[in-house]
Short mmCIF file of C-alpha atoms in Angstrom, two decimals:
data_model
loop_
_atom_site.label_atom_id
_atom_site.label_comp_id
_atom_site.label_asym_id
_atom_site.label_seq_id
_atom_site.Cartn_x
_atom_site.Cartn_y
_atom_site.Cartn_z
CA ALA O 30 0.00 0.00 0.00
CA GLN O 31 1.12 3.54 -0.61
CA SER O 32 1.30 6.37 1.91
CA VAL O 33 2.00 10.10 1.89
CA THR O 34 3.67 12.18 4.59
CA GLN O 35 3.49 15.94 4.65
CA LEU O 36 6.20 16.95 7.05
CA ASP O 37 4.81 20.32 8.08
CA SER O 38 1.29 20.72 9.42
CA GLN O 39 1.51 24.52 9.34
CA VAL O 40 3.74 26.95 7.49
CA PRO O 41 3.56 30.67 8.31
CA VAL O 42 5.15 32.87 5.66
CA PHE O 43 5.32 36.59 4.92
CA GLU O 44 3.79 38.00 1.76
CA GLU O 45 6.21 38.04 -1.21
CA ALA O 46 8.52 35.52 0.51
CA PRO O 47 9.17 32.07 -0.99
CA VAL O 48 7.54 28.95 0.40
CA GLU O 49 8.29 25.23 0.17
CA LEU O 50 5.88 22.50 1.25
CA ARG O 51 7.42 19.10 1.76
CA CYS O 52 5.89 15.81 0.66
CA ASN O 53 7.34 12.31 0.89
CA TYR O 54 5.64 9.16 -0.30
CA SER O 55 6.03 5.43 0.09
CA SER O 56 5.14 2.93 -2.60
CA SER O 57 6.54 -0.30 -3.96
CA VAL O 58 5.45 0.56 -7.50
CA SER O 59 5.53 3.60 -9.76
CA VAL O 60 3.23 6.40 -8.76
CA TYR O 61 1.55 9.46 -10.12
CA LEU O 62 1.86 12.53 -7.87
CA PHE O 63 -0.44 15.46 -7.28
CA TRP O 64 -0.75 18.67 -5.30
CA TYR O 65 -4.19 20.04 -4.47
CA VAL O 66 -5.24 23.27 -2.75
CA GLN O 67 -8.32 23.66 -0.59
CA TYR O 68 -9.67 27.08 0.32
CA PRO O 69 -11.98 27.39 3.36
CA ASN O 70 -15.33 25.66 2.89
CA GLN O 71 -14.45 24.54 -0.61
CA GLY O 72 -13.47 21.36 -2.43
CA LEU O 73 -10.07 20.48 -3.83
CA GLN O 74 -8.48 22.24 -6.78
CA LEU O 75 -5.62 20.65 -8.71
CA LEU O 76 -2.43 22.72 -8.64
CA LEU O 77 -0.19 20.39 -10.62
CA LYS O 78 0.55 16.74 -11.34
CA TYR O 79 3.43 14.48 -12.28
CA LEU O 80 2.61 11.55 -14.53
CA SER O 81 5.89 11.03 -16.39
CA GLY O 82 8.65 12.91 -18.19
CA SER O 83 10.34 16.03 -16.81
CA THR O 84 10.74 15.89 -13.07
CA LEU O 85 10.08 19.64 -12.73
CA VAL O 86 6.40 20.29 -13.02
CA LYS O 87 4.82 23.72 -13.33
CA GLY O 88 1.27 24.34 -12.20
CA ILE O 89 -1.26 27.09 -11.78
CA ASN O 90 -0.84 30.27 -9.75
CA GLY O 91 2.96 30.21 -10.03
CA PHE O 92 3.47 26.92 -8.18
CA GLU O 93 5.97 24.26 -9.22
CA ALA O 94 7.08 20.92 -7.82
CA GLU O 95 10.01 18.59 -8.36
CA PHE O 96 9.76 14.81 -8.41
CA ASN O 97 12.77 13.11 -6.82
CA LYS O 98 12.51 9.36 -7.22
CA SER O 99 15.60 8.51 -5.17
CA GLN O 100 14.31 10.51 -2.21
CA THR O 101 10.66 9.61 -2.88
CA SER O 102 9.76 13.27 -2.57
CA PHE O 103 7.54 15.75 -4.40
CA HIS O 104 8.06 19.13 -2.77
CA LEU O 105 5.94 22.12 -3.77
CA ARG O 106 7.44 25.60 -4.16
CA LYS O 107 6.39 29.14 -4.94
CA PRO O 108 8.98 31.92 -5.23
CA SER O 109 6.72 34.70 -3.98
CA VAL O 110 3.43 34.14 -2.14
CA HIS O 111 0.37 36.36 -1.96
CA ILE O 112 -2.22 36.75 0.77
CA SER O 113 -4.59 34.80 -1.48
CA ASP O 114 -2.34 31.72 -1.21
CA THR O 115 -3.54 31.23 2.37
CA ALA O 116 -5.13 27.76 2.20
CA GLU O 117 -4.65 24.07 2.96
CA TYR O 118 -2.40 22.14 0.58
CA PHE O 119 -2.57 18.39 0.06
CA CYS O 120 -0.08 16.08 -1.59
CA ALA O 121 -1.52 12.89 -3.09
CA VAL O 122 -0.37 9.78 -4.92
CA SER O 123 -2.09 7.25 -7.09
CA VAL O 124 -0.94 3.89 -8.34
CA LYS O 125 -1.88 2.51 -11.74
CA ALA O 126 -2.41 -0.94 -10.30
CA ALA O 127 -4.83 0.42 -7.71
CA GLY O 128 -7.17 1.97 -10.23
CA ASN O 129 -5.94 5.48 -9.63
CA LYS O 130 -7.59 6.04 -6.28
CA LEU O 131 -5.90 8.97 -4.58
CA THR O 132 -4.08 8.59 -1.27
CA PHE O 133 -3.66 11.94 0.45
CA GLY O 134 -1.28 13.31 3.03
CA GLY O 135 -2.54 15.04 6.14
CA GLY O 136 -2.22 18.50 4.62
CA THR O 137 -0.15 21.63 5.24
CA ARG O 138 -1.87 24.84 6.27
CA VAL O 139 -0.18 27.88 4.74
CA LEU O 140 -0.80 31.20 6.44
CA VAL O 141 0.49 34.20 4.50
CA LYS O 142 1.08 37.24 6.68
CA PRO O 143 1.19 40.82 5.39
CA ASP L 13 -19.77 23.80 -18.51
CA ALA L 14 -20.85 22.80 -15.02
CA GLY L 15 -18.29 21.04 -12.91
CA VAL L 16 -19.05 18.47 -10.25
CA THR L 17 -22.24 19.28 -8.35
CA GLN L 18 -22.94 17.95 -4.87
CA SER L 19 -26.10 18.23 -2.79
CA PRO L 20 -26.93 19.18 -0.18
CA THR L 21 -24.11 21.51 0.86
CA HIS L 22 -24.79 21.09 4.57
CA LEU L 23 -26.68 18.49 6.55
CA ILE L 24 -27.33 17.80 10.23
CA LYS L 25 -28.42 14.32 11.29
CA THR L 26 -28.95 12.49 14.57
CA ARG L 27 -26.99 9.41 15.62
CA GLY L 28 -28.56 6.24 14.26
CA GLN L 29 -30.22 7.95 11.32
CA GLN L 30 -29.51 7.32 7.65
CA VAL L 31 -28.30 9.87 5.12
CA THR L 32 -28.05 10.09 1.33
CA LEU L 33 -25.63 12.43 -0.42
CA ARG L 34 -25.79 13.13 -4.14
CA CYS L 35 -23.25 13.90 -6.84
CA SER L 36 -23.57 14.91 -10.50
CA PRO L 37 -20.33 14.45 -12.42
CA LYS L 38 -18.72 16.87 -14.80
CA SER L 39 -19.95 16.62 -18.37
CA GLY L 40 -18.05 13.88 -20.24
CA HIS L 41 -17.05 12.04 -17.08
CA ASP L 42 -18.26 8.50 -16.39
CA THR L 43 -16.56 7.59 -13.10
CA VAL L 44 -17.41 8.84 -9.63
CA SER L 45 -15.28 8.47 -6.50
CA TRP L 46 -16.25 9.43 -2.95
CA TYR L 47 -13.91 10.67 -0.23
CA GLN L 48 -14.41 11.45 3.45
CA GLN L 49 -12.47 14.37 4.93
CA ALA L 50 -12.58 14.62 8.71
CA LEU L 51 -11.77 17.98 10.25
CA GLY L 52 -8.05 18.73 10.05
CA GLN L 53 -7.23 15.65 8.00
CA GLY L 54 -6.66 14.69 4.40
CA PRO L 55 -9.43 13.04 2.37
CA GLN L 56 -9.84 9.27 2.69
CA PHE L 57 -11.03 7.15 -0.25
CA ILE L 58 -14.42 5.50 0.32
CA PHE L 59 -15.25 3.89 -3.03
CA GLN L 60 -15.33 4.35 -6.79
CA TYR L 61 -18.15 3.66 -9.25
CA TYR L 62 -17.88 2.97 -12.96
CA GLU L 63 -20.53 1.46 -15.25
CA GLU L 64 -22.94 1.43 -12.30
CA GLU L 65 -20.71 -0.93 -10.32
CA GLU L 66 -18.48 -0.44 -7.31
CA ARG L 67 -14.99 -0.95 -8.72
CA GLN L 68 -12.84 -0.19 -5.70
CA ARG L 69 -13.45 0.28 -2.00
CA GLY L 70 -11.40 1.81 0.77
CA ASN L 71 -11.32 0.79 4.40
CA PHE L 72 -14.88 1.78 5.31
CA PRO L 73 -17.57 -0.38 6.94
CA ASP L 74 -20.59 -1.74 5.12
CA ARG L 75 -22.67 1.08 6.61
CA PHE L 76 -21.28 3.08 3.70
CA SER L 77 -22.87 2.14 0.41
CA GLY L 78 -23.35 3.76 -2.93
CA HIS L 79 -25.02 3.70 -6.26
CA GLN L 80 -24.36 4.99 -9.74
CA PHE L 81 -27.16 5.74 -12.16
CA PRO L 82 -27.22 5.37 -15.97
CA ASN L 83 -26.62 9.12 -16.32
CA TYR L 84 -23.38 8.64 -14.28
CA SER L 85 -24.65 10.53 -11.24
CA SER L 86 -24.06 8.88 -7.90
CA GLU L 87 -25.37 8.60 -4.36
CA LEU L 88 -23.53 7.87 -1.14
CA ASN L 89 -25.61 6.31 1.63
CA VAL L 90 -24.56 6.02 5.24
CA ASN L 91 -26.66 3.97 7.67
CA ALA L 92 -26.69 3.96 11.46
CA LEU L 93 -24.82 7.26 11.68
CA LEU L 94 -22.13 7.67 14.32
CA LEU L 95 -20.69 10.89 15.70
CA GLY L 96 -17.44 9.95 13.96
CA ASP L 97 -19.14 10.13 10.58
CA SER L 98 -19.19 13.92 10.87
CA ALA L 99 -17.01 15.12 8.00
CA LEU L 100 -16.85 16.80 4.62
CA TYR L 101 -17.82 14.30 1.95
CA LEU L 102 -16.20 14.98 -1.40
CA CYS L 103 -17.24 13.60 -4.74
CA ALA L 104 -14.74 13.44 -7.59
CA SER L 105 -15.61 12.63 -11.18
CA SER L 106 -13.28 11.42 -13.90
CA PHE L 107 -13.24 9.38 -17.08
CA PHE L 108 -12.07 5.83 -17.43
CA VAL L 109 -9.85 4.82 -20.34
CA GLY L 110 -7.72 1.73 -20.71
CA GLY L 111 -7.85 0.82 -17.05
CA LEU L 112 -6.82 4.29 -15.89
CA VAL L 113 -8.77 7.21 -14.53
CA TYR L 114 -8.16 10.68 -15.94
CA GLY L 115 -9.26 14.21 -15.23
CA TYR L 116 -10.09 13.94 -11.54
CA THR L 117 -12.36 16.89 -10.68
CA PHE L 118 -13.68 17.48 -7.17
CA GLY L 119 -16.96 18.99 -6.08
CA SER L 120 -17.28 21.44 -3.20
CA GLY L 121 -18.47 18.75 -0.85
CA THR L 122 -21.30 18.07 1.58
CA ARG L 123 -20.65 18.98 5.20
CA LEU L 124 -22.34 16.31 7.36
CA THR L 125 -22.73 16.92 11.08
CA VAL L 126 -23.97 14.08 13.28
CA VAL L 127 -25.34 15.10 16.68
#
């Protein structure tokens, strides 16, 4: 079975500063990797995904993530955050053999301060 | 183009009661998955429906059941509600090709409170 660990439950950051959210996964087979954002009282919105190819993936709203197979990591970064980036961020994996069900991490709450 | 629609948005039920949540998938999608998100946690996979059949199931008791209709919409039923069933229930639609699921799109969820 696969699992996802998000190492930081909360990340406070000042506006216009960079942010990195850490995600590590465990799986015995190849995985697809995702980052989702959840704003208060809303569902999940896909930020970016890694299926294959280039290990550096660019997503919406200026976010990017890098897949590192040797370290089984998929960290999310943004060079300059805005107040509107305040939200909960979830890393998720899916396995082809498991019919693509998503396994999520526990989430990282990002609080952007002015 | 409407995305994934869930109803109702909020619901309050009493322990022991039964509840039905509904989901209409995004146009062009034929697969529906349900997730439970407890407060402060990541979503947990409940089950997935394709061609009106349950294709996969997560680690949830039989009190959780579902259905998919010919128009691809889906229902999630929970019997004998427990306080611990209080959560945000998310529906995700997608399309199924060659054994893989593509285009996962989530609805805004139904907030269920059991008192």
